[in-house]
Short mmCIF file of C-alpha atoms in Angstrom, two decimals:
data_model
loop_
_atom_site.label_atom_id
_atom_site.label_comp_id
_atom_site.label_asym_id
_atom_site.label_seq_id
_atom_site.Cartn_x
_atom_site.Cartn_y
_atom_site.Cartn_z
CA MET Y 5 25.71 264.59 38.48
CA PRO Y 6 26.44 261.65 40.39
CA VAL Y 7 29.21 260.45 42.72
CA VAL Y 8 31.11 257.65 41.27
CA GLN Y 9 31.04 254.62 43.44
CA ASN Y 10 33.30 251.81 41.92
CA LEU Y 11 36.76 251.92 41.08
CA ASP Y 12 36.92 249.59 37.97
CA VAL Y 13 40.54 248.04 36.97
CA ARG Y 14 40.64 245.82 33.86
CA LEU Y 15 43.67 244.17 32.92
CA LEU Y 16 43.50 244.64 28.77
CA ALA Y 17 46.81 243.09 27.95
CA GLU Y 18 50.07 241.59 28.73
CA THR Y 19 53.11 240.79 26.71
CA PRO Y 20 52.60 237.30 25.29
CA ASP Y 21 54.79 234.47 26.47
CA ALA Y 22 55.80 236.61 29.51
CA LEU Y 23 57.16 234.09 31.98
CA SER Y 24 59.43 232.41 28.81
CA LEU Y 25 60.48 235.86 27.71
CA ILE Y 26 61.85 237.22 31.27
CA TYR Y 27 63.17 233.77 31.18
CA ALA Y 28 65.05 234.27 27.95
CA ALA Y 29 66.38 237.72 28.83
CA PHE Y 30 67.56 236.50 31.91
CA ARG Y 31 69.52 233.73 30.45
CA GLN Y 32 71.06 235.81 27.73
CA CYS Y 33 73.16 237.59 30.49
CA TYR Y 34 74.54 234.65 31.65
CA HIS Y 35 74.75 231.80 28.91
CA ALA Y 36 77.35 231.81 26.10
CA GLY Y 37 75.08 230.83 23.34
CA PHE Y 38 72.15 232.27 21.60
CA VAL Y 39 68.74 232.64 23.32
CA GLY Y 40 67.12 232.89 19.87
CA ASP Y 41 68.02 229.41 19.39
CA MET Y 42 66.68 228.56 23.06
CA TRP Y 43 63.09 230.31 22.30
CA PRO Y 44 61.59 227.07 20.45
CA LYS Y 45 62.30 224.93 23.42
CA LEU Y 46 60.70 227.46 25.70
CA LEU Y 47 57.38 227.68 24.11
CA SER Y 48 57.44 223.88 23.23
CA GLY Y 49 57.74 223.25 26.86
CA GLU Y 50 61.14 221.26 26.43
CA ILE Y 51 62.50 223.81 29.51
CA SER Y 52 59.25 223.39 31.56
CA GLN Y 53 57.59 226.66 33.24
CA ASP Y 54 58.44 225.46 36.65
CA LYS Y 55 62.27 225.49 35.83
CA GLN Y 56 61.90 229.19 34.26
CA ALA Y 57 60.24 230.51 37.17
CA GLU Y 58 62.68 228.87 39.42
CA PHE Y 59 65.77 230.46 37.68
CA ILE Y 60 63.92 233.83 37.21
CA GLU Y 61 63.14 233.92 41.12
CA LYS Y 62 66.77 232.73 42.17
CA VAL Y 63 68.28 235.78 39.71
CA MET Y 64 65.82 238.44 41.19
CA GLN Y 65 66.82 237.59 44.64
CA SER Y 66 70.18 239.01 43.97
CA GLY Y 67 68.77 242.01 42.99
CA HIS Y 68 69.28 241.88 39.00
CA ASP Y 69 65.73 242.83 37.85
CA SER Y 70 66.19 244.63 34.63
CA PRO Y 71 65.40 241.77 32.18
CA ILE Y 72 61.90 242.19 33.64
CA GLU Y 73 61.54 245.28 31.72
CA HIS Y 74 60.85 243.26 28.57
CA VAL Y 75 57.06 242.31 29.53
CA SER Y 76 54.42 245.06 30.36
CA PHE Y 77 50.92 245.01 31.06
CA THR Y 78 48.22 247.37 29.84
CA PHE Y 79 45.41 248.43 32.31
CA ALA Y 80 41.92 250.29 31.69
CA ILE Y 81 40.77 252.16 34.52
CA SER Y 82 37.61 254.27 35.74
CA GLY Y 83 36.17 255.59 38.55
CA VAL Y 84 39.16 257.95 39.37
CA SER Y 85 39.45 261.46 40.16
CA ARG Y 86 41.85 264.00 38.03
CA ALA Y 87 43.47 264.16 41.58
CA LEU Y 88 44.52 260.71 41.12
CA THR Y 89 45.80 260.95 37.49
CA HIS Y 90 47.58 263.99 38.20
CA GLN Y 91 49.63 261.62 40.55
CA LEU Y 92 49.53 258.75 38.46
CA VAL Y 93 51.08 260.17 35.32
CA ARG Y 94 54.00 261.36 37.64
CA HIS Y 95 55.20 257.57 37.23
CA ARG Y 96 57.37 258.18 33.93
CA ILE Y 97 58.10 255.10 32.47
CA ALA Y 98 54.76 254.46 31.53
CA SER Y 99 52.15 255.23 28.74
CA TYR Y 100 48.73 256.95 29.36
CA SER Y 101 45.87 257.50 27.41
CA GLN Y 102 43.23 260.00 29.17
CA GLN Y 103 39.78 260.77 28.33
CA SER Y 104 39.94 264.18 27.28
CA GLN Y 105 37.96 267.25 28.90
CA ARG Y 106 38.84 269.26 25.69
CA TYR Y 107 36.86 266.87 23.58
CA VAL Y 108 34.29 264.91 25.91
CA ASP Y 109 31.65 267.26 27.09
CA ALA Y 110 31.95 267.29 31.04
CA GLY Y 111 28.43 268.05 31.75
CA GLY Y 112 26.75 266.37 34.29
CA PHE Y 113 29.99 265.04 35.19
CA GLY Y 114 30.68 262.18 37.88
CA TYR Y 115 32.93 262.93 40.80
CA ILE Y 116 34.75 260.89 43.60
CA MET Y 117 33.91 261.97 47.15
CA PRO Y 118 36.81 261.22 49.87
CA PRO Y 119 35.54 259.30 52.66
CA ALA Y 120 36.69 261.47 55.31
CA ILE Y 121 34.32 264.56 53.38
CA ALA Y 122 31.34 261.67 53.09
CA GLY Y 123 31.82 260.85 56.96
CA ILE Y 124 31.11 264.47 57.98
CA PRO Y 125 27.39 265.29 56.96
CA GLU Y 126 28.47 269.25 57.08
CA ALA Y 127 31.41 268.70 54.90
CA LYS Y 128 29.52 266.44 52.57
CA GLU Y 129 26.92 269.29 52.17
CA VAL Y 130 29.58 271.79 51.52
CA PHE Y 131 31.46 269.47 48.90
CA GLU Y 132 28.45 268.69 47.18
CA SER Y 133 27.06 272.13 47.02
CA PHE Y 134 30.45 273.10 45.25
CA MET Y 135 30.47 270.49 42.86
CA ALA Y 136 26.76 271.32 41.98
CA HIS Y 137 28.06 274.94 41.45
CA ALA Y 138 30.88 273.85 39.26
CA GLU Y 139 28.82 271.66 36.86
CA GLU Y 140 26.32 274.75 36.70
CA THR Y 141 29.41 277.19 36.08
CA TYR Y 142 30.57 274.74 33.56
CA GLY Y 143 27.36 274.76 31.70
CA LYS Y 144 26.96 278.42 31.84
CA LEU Y 145 30.28 279.17 29.85
CA GLN Y 146 29.57 276.48 27.34
CA GLU Y 147 26.37 278.33 26.36
CA LEU Y 148 28.34 281.37 26.62
CA LEU Y 149 31.16 279.89 24.53
CA ALA Y 150 28.73 278.37 22.13
CA HIS Y 151 29.84 279.91 19.19
CA ARG Y 152 32.62 278.29 19.45
CA GLY Y 153 31.14 275.13 18.81
CA LYS Y 154 32.81 271.91 20.22
CA LYS Y 155 35.59 273.77 21.19
CA SER Y 156 33.45 275.43 24.08
CA ASN Y 157 34.63 272.80 26.01
CA GLU Y 158 38.23 273.21 26.31
CA ASP Y 159 37.69 276.52 27.84
CA ALA Y 160 34.87 275.43 29.81
CA ARG Y 161 37.29 272.88 31.43
CA PHE Y 162 38.95 275.43 33.36
CA VAL Y 163 36.36 275.16 36.15
CA LEU Y 164 36.25 271.75 36.63
CA PRO Y 165 37.47 270.20 39.93
CA ASN Y 166 40.23 267.67 40.67
CA ALA Y 167 37.27 265.40 41.95
CA ALA Y 168 36.01 265.14 38.55
CA GLY Y 169 35.65 261.57 37.45
CA SER Y 170 37.77 260.10 34.77
CA LYS Y 171 39.16 257.16 32.58
CA ILE Y 172 42.39 256.24 31.60
CA VAL Y 173 44.53 253.52 29.86
CA VAL Y 174 48.20 252.58 31.53
CA THR Y 175 50.61 250.60 30.22
CA MET Y 176 53.72 250.12 32.34
CA ASN Y 177 56.69 247.65 32.27
CA CYS Y 178 57.33 244.94 35.25
CA ARG Y 179 60.22 246.87 36.77
CA SER Y 180 58.00 250.27 36.58
CA LEU Y 181 54.98 248.49 38.14
CA ILE Y 182 57.16 247.08 40.94
CA HIS Y 183 58.35 250.74 41.75
CA PHE Y 184 54.95 251.96 41.61
CA PHE Y 185 53.64 249.42 43.75
CA GLU Y 186 56.61 250.02 46.53
CA LEU Y 187 55.31 253.39 46.67
CA ARG Y 188 51.41 253.38 46.23
CA CYS Y 189 50.66 250.33 47.96
CA CYS Y 190 52.31 252.00 51.16
CA MET Y 191 49.93 253.11 53.78
CA ARG Y 192 51.13 256.58 53.53
CA ALA Y 193 49.96 256.79 49.98
CA GLN Y 194 46.60 258.87 49.30
CA TRP Y 195 43.98 256.61 49.75
CA GLU Y 196 42.62 256.40 46.26
CA ILE Y 197 45.65 255.78 44.47
CA ARG Y 198 46.33 253.11 47.14
CA ALA Y 199 43.07 251.58 46.23
CA LEU Y 200 44.42 251.35 42.56
CA ALA Y 201 47.42 250.25 42.96
CA ASP Y 202 46.32 247.14 45.37
CA LEU Y 203 43.78 246.18 42.44
CA MET Y 204 46.37 246.52 39.70
CA LEU Y 205 48.78 244.50 41.82
CA LYS Y 206 45.97 241.60 42.50
CA GLU Y 207 45.76 241.52 38.56
CA CYS Y 208 49.51 241.20 37.99
CA ARG Y 209 50.05 238.53 40.82
CA MET Y 210 47.33 236.49 38.87
CA ALA Y 211 49.19 236.99 35.81
CA LEU Y 212 52.80 236.39 36.56
CA PRO Y 213 53.15 235.29 40.12
CA VAL Y 214 57.04 234.59 39.99
CA VAL Y 215 57.41 238.64 39.49
CA PHE Y 216 54.79 240.03 41.47
CA ALA Y 217 54.30 237.56 44.54
CA VAL Y 218 56.43 239.42 46.78
CA ALA Y 219 55.56 242.89 45.25
CA GLY Y 220 53.82 245.44 47.20
CA ALA Y 221 54.70 248.02 49.52
CA LYS Y 222 58.43 248.17 50.04
CA CYS Y 223 58.27 247.31 53.74
CA GLU Y 224 56.45 244.04 52.65
CA ARG Y 225 59.58 243.00 50.94
CA LEU Y 226 62.23 244.46 53.65
CA ARG Y 227 60.05 243.54 56.64
CA TYR Y 228 60.95 246.77 58.00
CA CYS Y 229 60.09 250.22 57.38
CA PRO Y 230 62.45 252.40 55.17
CA GLU Y 231 60.80 255.72 56.26
CA ASN Y 232 61.89 257.63 59.21
CA ALA Y 233 60.26 257.88 62.80
CA ALA Y 234 58.13 260.72 61.72
CA PHE Y 235 56.77 259.31 58.79
CA THR Y 236 56.58 255.41 59.40
CA CYS Y 237 52.87 253.90 59.89
CA GLY Y 238 54.29 251.71 62.61
CA LYS Y 239 53.06 248.46 60.75
CA TYR Y 240 56.84 247.35 60.80
CA PRO Y 241 59.64 248.01 62.88
CA LEU Y 242 62.15 250.89 61.51
CA LEU Y 243 66.01 249.68 60.28
CA GLY Y 244 67.91 248.81 63.39
CA GLN Y 245 65.08 248.75 65.67
#
């Protein structure tokens, strides 16, 4: 029953011709003609990508960002806990496909150990003891429910901890991703999901910099902390200070 050491985030897919698609969507809002006729020019390079990016950046700076919803990114994620995925799936404008504890045998499950626990020998010992007990209990329940065949997993899983490792595929559109990054890249976000958000943001910035260059914690864009004095991390001044 190993400690899961490595968070792994891989960008599986993104909407093809993402830059041109966003440009076309933005242009249709302000263009008297039909962007369907413009599309071949975008793909051929007749309207350069630099020009497309410049237009997108300018319009987004005005606060108009709904057209970026037409582009989405799909990530494969492993090395995360069930505690993290319970937070992740609360971002509702997204699609999720998670490894099932009902159908996948969790015997010998890997688990995530919080750094704060790992750094205190006594806490680490208590934590590891509980993980071993959870694994043992899971196995005993599987044996007692063996007459149910593979269905034994669906009831034995009730004793699995939030620390149990999981794998998940996530698809979000660009607007949802920006909102996700604003909340989860913040220093007040829980450490595990913040690490995930940072890696996802890195992939997005490489794939579509015009949209994600200034994405991240909300304070990075605003240059002030939107929290109140009781919750600020102190990295940026509060509004009005």
